[in-house]
Short mmCIF file of C-alpha atoms in Angstrom, two decimals:
data_model
loop_
_atom_site.label_atom_id
_atom_site.label_comp_id
_atom_site.label_asym_id
_atom_site.label_seq_id
_atom_site.Cartn_x
_atom_site.Cartn_y
_atom_site.Cartn_z
CA MET A 1 32.30 -29.36 41.20
CA PRO A 2 28.68 -30.34 41.88
CA SER A 3 26.63 -28.02 44.04
CA SER A 4 25.65 -29.36 47.45
CA SER A 5 22.15 -29.40 48.84
CA THR A 6 21.33 -26.86 51.53
CA SER A 7 18.10 -27.62 53.38
CA ILE A 8 15.73 -25.10 54.92
CA ILE A 9 15.01 -25.78 58.61
CA SER A 10 12.60 -22.93 59.25
CA LYS A 11 11.37 -19.64 57.83
CA CYS A 12 9.55 -16.80 59.54
CA THR A 13 8.89 -13.07 59.31
CA ILE A 14 10.76 -10.69 61.61
CA TYR A 15 9.11 -7.37 62.41
CA PRO A 16 10.69 -4.20 63.84
CA ASP A 17 10.43 -4.05 67.63
CA GLN A 18 9.13 -0.48 67.39
CA LYS A 19 6.53 0.98 65.07
CA SER A 20 7.88 3.19 62.29
CA THR A 21 6.99 6.87 62.17
CA LEU A 22 8.59 7.44 58.77
CA LYS A 23 6.43 8.80 55.99
CA PRO A 24 6.62 7.07 52.58
CA LEU A 25 10.08 7.47 51.03
CA HIS A 26 10.13 8.57 47.41
CA LEU A 27 12.51 6.53 45.24
CA SER A 28 15.17 8.85 43.88
CA VAL A 29 16.91 9.28 40.53
CA SER A 30 19.57 6.91 41.85
CA ASP A 31 17.08 4.36 43.26
CA LEU A 32 14.70 4.03 40.31
CA PRO A 33 17.17 2.67 37.72
CA MET A 34 17.91 -0.24 40.08
CA LEU A 35 14.36 -1.59 39.81
CA SER A 36 15.55 -3.85 36.97
CA CYS A 37 18.52 -5.20 38.96
CA HIS A 38 18.51 -8.26 41.18
CA TYR A 39 18.37 -7.89 44.95
CA ILE A 40 21.87 -7.51 46.44
CA GLN A 41 23.22 -10.76 47.96
CA LYS A 42 26.26 -10.48 50.21
CA GLY A 43 27.26 -12.40 53.32
CA VAL A 44 29.94 -13.30 55.82
CA LEU A 45 31.50 -16.65 56.63
CA LEU A 46 32.16 -17.10 60.35
CA SER A 47 33.67 -19.73 62.62
CA SER A 48 31.33 -21.72 64.88
CA PRO A 49 29.54 -19.65 67.50
CA PRO A 50 30.26 -20.39 71.17
CA GLN A 51 26.59 -21.01 72.04
CA PRO A 52 24.21 -23.78 70.86
CA PHE A 53 23.04 -23.01 67.34
CA GLN A 54 19.37 -22.63 68.26
CA ASP A 55 20.38 -20.05 70.87
CA LEU A 56 22.21 -18.16 68.12
CA ILE A 57 19.13 -18.28 65.88
CA ASP A 58 16.95 -16.90 68.69
CA SER A 59 19.49 -14.16 69.42
CA LEU A 60 19.76 -13.16 65.75
CA LYS A 61 15.99 -12.90 65.44
CA LEU A 62 15.82 -10.53 68.39
CA SER A 63 18.71 -8.36 67.24
CA LEU A 64 17.33 -8.25 63.68
CA SER A 65 14.03 -6.97 65.08
CA THR A 66 15.91 -4.25 66.96
CA THR A 67 17.98 -3.34 63.90
CA LEU A 68 14.91 -3.09 61.67
CA SER A 69 13.46 -0.47 64.00
CA LEU A 70 16.52 1.64 63.14
CA PHE A 71 16.22 0.84 59.41
CA PRO A 72 12.43 0.81 58.92
CA ALA A 73 12.69 1.23 55.15
CA LEU A 74 13.94 -2.36 54.82
CA ALA A 75 10.86 -3.64 56.68
CA GLY A 76 8.49 -1.87 54.27
CA ARG A 77 7.12 -2.51 50.78
CA PHE A 78 6.98 -0.63 47.48
CA SER A 79 3.88 1.19 46.36
CA THR A 80 3.31 2.99 43.06
CA ASP A 81 0.85 5.90 43.16
CA SER A 82 -1.58 6.93 40.44
CA ALA A 83 0.99 9.32 38.93
CA GLY A 84 3.57 6.55 38.59
CA HIS A 85 5.84 7.54 41.46
CA VAL A 86 7.32 4.62 43.41
CA HIS A 87 7.60 4.92 47.20
CA ILE A 88 8.79 2.79 50.08
CA VAL A 89 5.88 2.51 52.48
CA CYS A 90 7.44 1.99 55.92
CA ASN A 91 4.58 -0.18 57.14
CA ASP A 92 6.56 -2.61 59.33
CA ALA A 93 5.57 -5.54 57.10
CA GLY A 94 8.82 -7.24 58.06
CA VAL A 95 11.58 -9.27 56.44
CA ASP A 96 12.12 -12.99 55.93
CA PHE A 97 14.40 -14.89 58.30
CA ILE A 98 15.58 -18.31 57.18
CA HIS A 99 17.44 -20.96 59.18
CA ALA A 100 19.23 -23.35 56.81
CA ASN A 101 21.42 -26.42 57.23
CA ALA A 102 24.55 -27.38 55.32
CA LYS A 103 26.36 -29.31 58.05
CA HIS A 104 27.97 -31.57 55.46
CA LEU A 105 30.17 -28.60 54.47
CA THR A 106 33.29 -27.56 56.37
CA LEU A 107 35.10 -24.24 56.31
CA ALA A 108 38.06 -25.97 54.65
CA THR A 109 35.82 -27.33 51.90
CA LEU A 110 34.39 -23.88 51.21
CA LEU A 111 37.64 -21.93 51.40
CA SER A 112 40.22 -24.38 50.03
CA PRO A 113 39.08 -25.45 46.57
CA PRO A 114 40.92 -28.33 44.86
CA ALA A 115 43.60 -27.50 42.31
CA ASN A 116 41.50 -28.90 39.48
CA PHE A 117 38.53 -26.65 40.40
CA PRO A 118 39.82 -23.37 41.85
CA ASP A 119 36.58 -21.42 41.45
CA VAL A 120 34.39 -20.11 44.29
CA HIS A 121 32.54 -23.05 45.84
CA PRO A 122 29.06 -23.25 44.24
CA SER A 123 27.39 -23.87 47.60
CA PHE A 124 27.77 -20.20 48.51
CA LYS A 125 24.99 -19.51 46.01
CA GLU A 126 22.64 -21.57 48.20
CA PHE A 127 23.19 -19.39 51.25
CA PHE A 128 20.90 -16.55 50.16
CA ALA A 129 17.18 -15.91 49.71
CA TYR A 130 15.43 -14.54 46.61
CA ASP A 131 17.66 -15.96 43.88
CA MET A 132 17.50 -13.91 40.69
CA THR A 133 14.68 -11.75 42.06
CA ILE A 134 14.17 -8.38 40.37
CA SER A 135 14.06 -5.38 42.69
CA TYR A 136 10.72 -4.28 41.22
CA SER A 137 9.31 -7.34 43.04
CA GLY A 138 9.47 -5.29 46.25
CA HIS A 139 5.88 -4.33 45.47
CA HIS A 140 4.81 -7.76 46.78
CA LEU A 141 7.92 -9.31 48.36
CA PRO A 142 9.85 -8.25 51.48
CA LEU A 143 12.61 -5.74 50.77
CA ALA A 144 15.18 -7.83 52.64
CA ALA A 145 15.86 -11.31 53.95
CA VAL A 146 18.43 -12.88 56.27
CA GLN A 147 19.51 -16.50 55.84
CA VAL A 148 21.63 -18.13 58.53
CA THR A 149 23.21 -21.37 57.32
CA GLU A 150 24.70 -23.83 59.81
CA LEU A 151 27.90 -25.54 58.63
CA ALA A 152 29.91 -28.43 60.10
CA ASP A 153 32.30 -26.03 61.83
CA GLY A 154 31.00 -22.57 61.06
CA VAL A 155 28.06 -20.41 60.01
CA PHE A 156 27.23 -18.21 57.05
CA VAL A 157 25.08 -15.11 57.50
CA GLY A 158 23.72 -13.97 54.15
CA ILE A 159 21.69 -10.80 53.67
CA THR A 160 19.58 -10.14 50.59
CA ALA A 161 18.37 -6.56 50.11
CA ASN A 162 16.44 -4.74 47.43
CA HIS A 163 18.85 -2.77 45.23
CA ALA A 164 16.34 0.03 44.65
CA VAL A 165 16.29 0.57 48.42
CA THR A 166 19.98 0.38 49.20
CA ASP A 167 23.38 0.78 47.60
CA GLY A 168 26.57 -0.78 48.98
CA THR A 169 27.17 1.98 51.53
CA SER A 170 23.70 1.60 53.05
CA PHE A 171 23.74 -2.20 52.75
CA TRP A 172 26.91 -2.56 54.83
CA HIS A 173 25.70 0.08 57.30
CA PHE A 174 22.68 -2.14 57.98
CA PHE A 175 24.83 -5.29 58.12
CA ASN A 176 27.33 -3.66 60.52
CA THR A 177 24.53 -2.45 62.80
CA PHE A 178 22.89 -5.88 62.83
CA ALA A 179 26.21 -7.48 63.85
CA ALA A 180 26.92 -4.83 66.49
CA VAL A 181 23.46 -5.15 68.07
CA THR A 182 23.88 -8.94 68.18
CA LYS A 183 27.31 -8.67 69.79
CA ALA A 184 26.10 -6.19 72.39
CA ALA A 185 23.11 -8.36 73.27
CA GLY A 186 25.38 -11.37 73.73
CA SER A 187 27.52 -9.49 76.22
CA GLY A 188 24.54 -8.14 78.12
CA ALA A 189 25.33 -4.57 77.14
CA LYS A 190 23.04 -2.14 75.38
CA LYS A 191 24.57 -1.22 72.06
CA LYS A 192 25.28 2.44 71.49
CA ILE A 193 24.55 3.06 67.82
CA ALA A 194 27.56 4.81 66.34
CA SER A 195 25.75 6.19 63.31
CA TYR A 196 22.05 6.32 62.53
CA PRO A 197 20.77 6.12 58.96
CA ASP A 198 19.64 9.37 57.38
CA PHE A 199 16.28 9.04 55.58
CA THR A 200 16.22 12.61 54.28
CA ARG A 201 14.64 12.89 50.85
CA ASP A 202 15.45 16.52 50.06
CA THR A 203 18.70 15.84 48.20
CA VAL A 204 19.53 16.63 44.59
CA PHE A 205 18.65 13.01 43.75
CA ASN A 206 14.99 13.59 44.66
CA SER A 207 12.95 14.22 41.52
CA ALA A 208 9.35 14.47 40.38
CA VAL A 209 10.19 12.69 37.11
CA VAL A 210 8.36 9.39 36.57
CA LEU A 211 10.24 6.35 35.29
CA PRO A 212 8.24 4.54 32.57
CA VAL A 213 7.98 0.87 33.54
CA PRO A 214 7.28 -1.76 30.87
CA ALA A 215 4.03 -3.69 31.06
CA GLY A 216 4.49 -6.63 33.40
CA GLY A 217 7.42 -4.93 35.12
CA PRO A 218 11.10 -4.63 34.19
CA THR A 219 13.46 -7.51 33.48
CA VAL A 220 17.21 -7.83 33.87
CA THR A 221 19.21 -6.55 30.93
CA PHE A 222 21.66 -9.48 30.77
CA ALA A 223 21.40 -13.23 30.19
CA ALA A 224 21.38 -14.65 33.71
CA ASP A 225 21.92 -18.25 32.55
CA ASP A 226 25.11 -17.81 30.49
CA PRO A 227 27.96 -20.18 31.48
CA LEU A 228 30.31 -18.35 33.85
CA ARG A 229 33.29 -18.94 36.09
CA GLU A 230 33.89 -17.07 39.33
CA ARG A 231 37.11 -16.69 41.28
CA VAL A 232 38.36 -14.52 44.10
CA PHE A 233 41.87 -13.14 43.60
CA HIS A 234 43.68 -11.73 46.63
CA PHE A 235 46.15 -8.86 46.38
CA SER A 236 48.36 -7.87 49.31
CA ARG A 237 49.11 -4.26 50.10
CA GLU A 238 52.73 -4.80 49.04
CA ASP A 239 51.78 -6.19 45.62
CA ILE A 240 49.25 -3.44 45.03
CA GLN A 241 51.85 -0.81 45.92
CA ARG A 242 54.22 -2.42 43.46
CA LEU A 243 51.55 -2.21 40.76
CA LYS A 244 50.72 1.37 41.71
CA LYS A 245 54.36 2.36 41.35
CA GLN A 246 54.42 0.75 37.92
CA ALA A 247 51.24 2.53 36.82
CA ASN A 248 52.44 5.96 37.97
CA SER A 249 55.86 5.50 36.39
CA ASN A 250 54.50 4.79 32.90
CA ARG A 251 51.30 6.85 32.88
CA HIS A 252 50.42 8.53 29.61
CA ASN A 253 51.88 12.06 29.49
CA ASN A 254 50.80 15.19 27.67
CA ASP A 255 52.57 18.49 28.41
CA GLY A 256 51.46 20.01 31.74
CA TRP A 257 47.83 18.99 31.49
CA LYS A 258 45.94 15.89 30.45
CA THR A 259 42.65 15.73 28.63
CA ALA A 260 40.12 13.04 29.37
CA GLY A 261 38.20 11.64 26.45
CA VAL A 262 35.31 10.21 28.45
CA ASN A 263 33.50 10.91 31.64
CA GLY A 264 30.68 9.49 33.67
CA ASN A 265 26.95 9.03 33.33
CA GLY A 266 26.68 9.17 29.57
CA ASN A 267 27.27 12.92 29.35
CA CYS A 268 28.38 12.65 25.75
CA ASN A 269 28.89 15.03 22.89
CA GLY A 270 27.87 14.27 19.32
CA ASN A 271 30.53 11.66 18.60
CA GLY A 272 29.78 9.63 21.70
CA MET A 273 32.71 11.04 23.65
CA VAL A 274 32.30 13.20 26.71
CA ALA A 275 33.47 16.76 26.95
CA ALA A 276 37.17 16.90 27.82
CA VAL A 277 38.30 17.49 31.37
CA ASN A 278 41.64 18.89 32.44
CA VAL A 279 43.54 17.08 35.21
CA ARG A 280 46.92 18.06 36.65
CA ASN A 281 49.87 15.77 35.99
CA ASN A 282 50.85 15.58 39.64
CA ASP A 283 47.59 13.91 40.70
CA GLU A 284 48.72 10.46 41.73
CA ILE A 285 47.00 7.42 40.31
CA SER A 286 45.53 5.52 43.26
CA SER A 287 46.13 1.92 44.27
CA PHE A 288 42.62 0.87 43.29
CA GLN A 289 42.79 2.68 39.95
CA SER A 290 46.06 0.86 39.25
CA LEU A 291 44.55 -2.53 40.15
CA SER A 292 41.46 -1.82 38.05
CA ALA A 293 43.64 -0.80 35.11
CA GLN A 294 45.64 -4.03 35.24
CA LEU A 295 42.44 -6.07 35.37
CA TRP A 296 40.98 -4.14 32.41
CA ARG A 297 44.15 -4.69 30.39
CA SER A 298 44.47 -8.41 31.20
CA VAL A 299 40.80 -9.30 30.71
CA THR A 300 40.74 -7.42 27.42
CA ARG A 301 43.79 -9.34 26.26
CA ALA A 302 42.24 -12.64 27.37
CA ARG A 303 39.10 -11.91 25.34
CA LYS A 304 41.15 -11.82 22.12
CA LEU A 305 39.10 -9.01 20.61
CA ASP A 306 39.75 -7.10 17.40
CA ALA A 307 42.16 -4.21 17.97
CA SER A 308 39.70 -1.66 16.56
CA LYS A 309 36.90 -2.65 18.97
CA THR A 310 36.04 -0.27 21.80
CA SER A 311 36.12 -1.57 25.37
CA THR A 312 34.26 0.06 28.28
CA PHE A 313 35.21 -0.10 31.95
CA ARG A 314 32.33 0.95 34.21
CA MET A 315 33.02 1.89 37.80
CA ALA A 316 30.33 2.65 40.39
CA VAL A 317 31.10 5.67 42.57
CA ASN A 318 29.60 6.96 45.80
CA CYS A 319 28.29 10.50 45.26
CA ARG A 320 27.64 11.41 48.91
CA HIS A 321 30.95 13.20 49.36
CA ARG A 322 31.17 14.47 45.77
CA LEU A 323 28.26 16.88 46.06
CA GLU A 324 28.45 20.41 47.45
CA PRO A 325 27.19 20.58 50.08
CA LYS A 326 28.04 16.98 50.91
CA MET A 327 25.29 14.52 51.70
CA ASP A 328 25.14 12.78 55.05
CA PRO A 329 27.65 9.90 54.79
CA PHE A 330 24.95 7.61 56.22
CA TYR A 331 22.21 8.72 53.85
CA PHE A 332 20.09 5.59 53.41
CA GLY A 333 19.35 4.73 49.81
CA ASN A 334 21.21 4.76 46.53
CA ALA A 335 23.57 7.67 45.97
CA ILE A 336 25.72 6.20 43.23
CA GLN A 337 26.54 6.84 39.60
CA SER A 338 28.40 4.81 37.01
CA ILE A 339 31.54 6.21 35.40
CA PRO A 340 32.20 4.69 31.97
CA THR A 341 35.73 4.90 30.59
CA VAL A 342 36.41 3.79 27.01
CA ALA A 343 39.45 2.93 24.91
CA THR A 344 40.16 0.81 21.89
CA VAL A 345 41.36 -2.74 22.44
CA GLY A 346 44.51 -1.91 20.50
CA ASP A 347 45.38 0.97 22.83
CA ILE A 348 44.61 -1.06 25.94
CA VAL A 349 46.83 -4.02 25.08
CA SER A 350 49.65 -2.19 23.28
CA ASN A 351 50.27 0.47 25.93
CA GLU A 352 51.56 -0.20 29.43
CA VAL A 353 49.26 -0.35 32.45
CA GLY A 354 49.71 3.37 33.13
CA PHE A 355 47.67 4.16 30.01
CA CYS A 356 44.48 2.55 31.34
CA ALA A 357 45.21 3.75 34.87
CA GLU A 358 45.47 7.32 33.66
CA LEU A 359 42.13 7.13 31.84
CA LEU A 360 40.39 5.76 34.92
CA HIS A 361 42.12 8.30 37.16
CA ARG A 362 41.01 11.25 35.05
CA ASN A 363 37.38 10.24 35.11
CA VAL A 364 37.26 9.56 38.84
CA ILE A 365 38.93 12.91 39.60
CA ALA A 366 36.57 14.72 37.22
CA HIS A 367 33.42 13.25 38.79
CA ASP A 368 32.68 16.25 40.98
CA ASP A 369 29.56 18.12 42.07
CA SER A 370 28.80 19.52 38.62
CA THR A 371 29.28 16.13 36.95
CA VAL A 372 26.93 14.44 39.43
CA ARG A 373 24.29 17.10 38.85
CA ARG A 374 24.72 16.88 35.09
CA GLY A 375 24.18 13.13 35.26
CA ILE A 376 20.97 13.64 37.23
CA GLU A 377 19.71 16.21 34.71
CA ASP A 378 20.48 13.88 31.81
CA TRP A 379 18.53 11.07 33.46
CA GLU A 380 15.57 13.35 34.11
CA LYS A 381 15.46 14.22 30.40
CA ALA A 382 15.39 10.52 29.49
CA PRO A 383 14.49 8.40 32.54
CA ARG A 384 15.61 4.79 32.11
CA LEU A 385 16.44 1.59 33.93
CA PHE A 386 20.10 0.80 34.53
CA PRO A 387 21.61 -1.19 31.63
CA LEU A 388 23.56 -3.83 33.55
CA GLY A 389 25.50 -6.36 31.49
CA ASN A 390 28.19 -6.95 28.86
CA PHE A 391 26.38 -5.95 25.69
CA ASP A 392 29.21 -6.05 23.17
CA GLY A 393 31.54 -8.64 24.68
CA ALA A 394 34.10 -5.98 25.62
CA MET A 395 32.69 -4.48 28.82
CA ILE A 396 33.81 -4.70 32.45
CA THR A 397 31.66 -3.49 35.35
CA MET A 398 33.31 -2.84 38.72
CA GLY A 399 31.01 -2.84 41.74
CA SER A 400 31.27 -2.84 45.51
CA SER A 401 34.35 -1.29 47.17
CA PRO A 402 37.38 -2.27 49.25
CA ARG A 403 36.44 0.66 51.48
CA PHE A 404 33.24 -0.98 52.69
CA PRO A 405 33.60 -2.20 56.31
CA MET A 406 32.74 -5.82 55.49
CA TYR A 407 35.07 -7.37 58.05
CA ASP A 408 33.61 -5.20 60.83
CA ASN A 409 30.71 -7.66 61.03
CA ASP A 410 31.67 -9.23 64.35
CA PHE A 411 28.58 -10.91 65.81
CA GLY A 412 30.35 -11.61 69.09
CA TRP A 413 32.94 -14.29 68.42
CA GLY A 414 35.35 -12.71 65.95
CA LYS A 415 35.51 -11.08 62.56
CA PRO A 416 34.48 -12.95 59.39
CA LEU A 417 36.74 -15.46 57.71
CA ALA A 418 35.59 -14.44 54.23
CA ILE A 419 33.07 -12.38 52.28
CA ARG A 420 31.01 -14.06 49.57
CA SER A 421 28.07 -13.20 47.33
CA GLY A 422 25.14 -15.01 45.73
CA LYS A 423 23.95 -15.39 42.14
CA ALA A 424 22.63 -11.85 41.85
CA ASN A 425 23.68 -9.48 39.06
CA LYS A 426 26.45 -11.68 37.66
CA PHE A 427 27.52 -11.75 34.03
CA ASP A 428 30.68 -11.94 31.96
CA GLY A 429 32.84 -9.03 33.11
CA LYS A 430 31.19 -8.33 36.49
CA ILE A 431 33.82 -7.58 39.14
CA SER A 432 33.22 -6.92 42.84
CA ALA A 433 35.91 -5.41 45.05
CA PHE A 434 36.17 -6.43 48.70
CA PRO A 435 38.72 -5.48 51.35
CA GLY A 436 41.24 -8.21 52.12
CA ARG A 437 40.72 -9.89 55.47
CA GLU A 438 44.07 -8.68 56.83
CA GLY A 439 43.16 -5.07 56.02
CA ASN A 440 46.03 -2.63 55.58
CA GLY A 441 45.12 -1.87 51.98
CA SER A 442 44.80 -5.45 50.76
CA VAL A 443 42.04 -6.18 48.24
CA ASP A 444 40.04 -9.19 47.07
CA LEU A 445 38.56 -9.10 43.57
CA GLU A 446 35.60 -11.36 42.89
CA VAL A 447 35.94 -11.88 39.14
CA VAL A 448 33.12 -13.31 36.99
CA LEU A 449 34.03 -14.16 33.40
CA ALA A 450 33.14 -16.43 30.51
CA PRO A 451 35.04 -19.73 30.97
CA GLU A 452 37.45 -19.16 28.07
CA THR A 453 38.23 -15.62 29.26
CA MET A 454 38.90 -16.81 32.82
CA ALA A 455 41.31 -19.41 31.44
CA GLY A 456 43.13 -16.67 29.58
CA LEU A 457 43.32 -14.49 32.69
CA GLU A 458 44.72 -17.38 34.74
CA ASN A 459 47.52 -17.69 32.20
CA ASP A 460 48.24 -13.96 32.02
CA MET A 461 51.50 -13.68 33.96
CA GLU A 462 51.39 -9.89 33.91
CA PHE A 463 48.21 -10.12 36.01
CA MET A 464 49.05 -13.19 38.07
CA GLN A 465 52.39 -11.78 39.26
CA TYR A 466 50.41 -9.42 41.51
CA VAL A 467 48.06 -12.09 42.88
CA THR A 468 49.04 -13.18 46.38
CA SER A 469 46.53 -16.03 46.60
CA PHE A 470 43.31 -17.01 44.92
CA GLU A 471 40.17 -19.04 45.53
#
């Protein structure tokens, strides 16, 4: 399907409506590795607004200015001091606001792909600013941008944000606040902010260690121009519960306790495996762990890899509630770590889904306060950029979360029709999890794979039996 042409109507800089009083924010152990990642690109597809479109644009500009005063870090810029420490200078330099036109596109065109091309419509990639921009560029570029694209019968609001400034939790907190402020302004009411961002920098993630940056700045660690296919698979709560029951009924058993072979953040012993962790048998495998396990199993099978090859499933986890004492749930910045789980291809495809589900379950359960702190200490001993990609052809990386309140972005005329992303940080094996629009435990998986692997997944009936619908 050929990509359409989205035209830019106007572009301007939006500044916070109040001056920031925040001191420079030191990038943390969780922020710094993201300097080599693309800016985050996520957005919401909405029906047509009730007011004239120019009125909407004017309203969004005003509410964005108000929202930036609550999130001044996003209106700042990076600065590296003489010692090599990177900071966010909250200097109110502002963010880009772009009004774009794609009125030749309808909601039906975007959401109902033809049978002979069922992938995500390529035009969604045109609805975001800063394509393929590295987060290190925040030294000279704005740390965020909003693009509002007018459609024939709808609108797309896409936000691009620097990944070294925000993780998914903070990104959607900003997005939700922006929508809520807009909705309140439209009704003539003053929005009461339910939760303010916490800019504290005295957490365990704060470190004096300097990250060595290559001359000329970092680059992404994956080939951004590889041929890829992208689809969104929808799973209802009922189908996920059916899969969860299956995973728990055939999980791998060992006496009264189970021993995990791998754990997060590269905390490995001499043979590349992580110190074992004991987990009680009666800990139930979760719905999302079950869904992730089935995806891991089916993608691995579709890749037709040698049975002796090792496959890695990486899952990003929020550490705010895993630490003791817990961090503020609205801490603004990155507070994430990556949990790698490994198994041989032979074990993945020959065992039932409970085998993979059990491995994932053990590692998630084991990722507690001490594991988070150990991961931080390991990074401080060898500071490095985050290695994002599929380096051996057998990796899967799960990002985002069905727990993020994506469909809470009601700008005043109803919740979104769909969530979509841009080109950023996509490679063979990159998966993003979104909540289903109907809620109630439903999940959408945005799956990015090599074309031949996607074809294999589409023909994997063990996987497709759980898919309610797909785009």
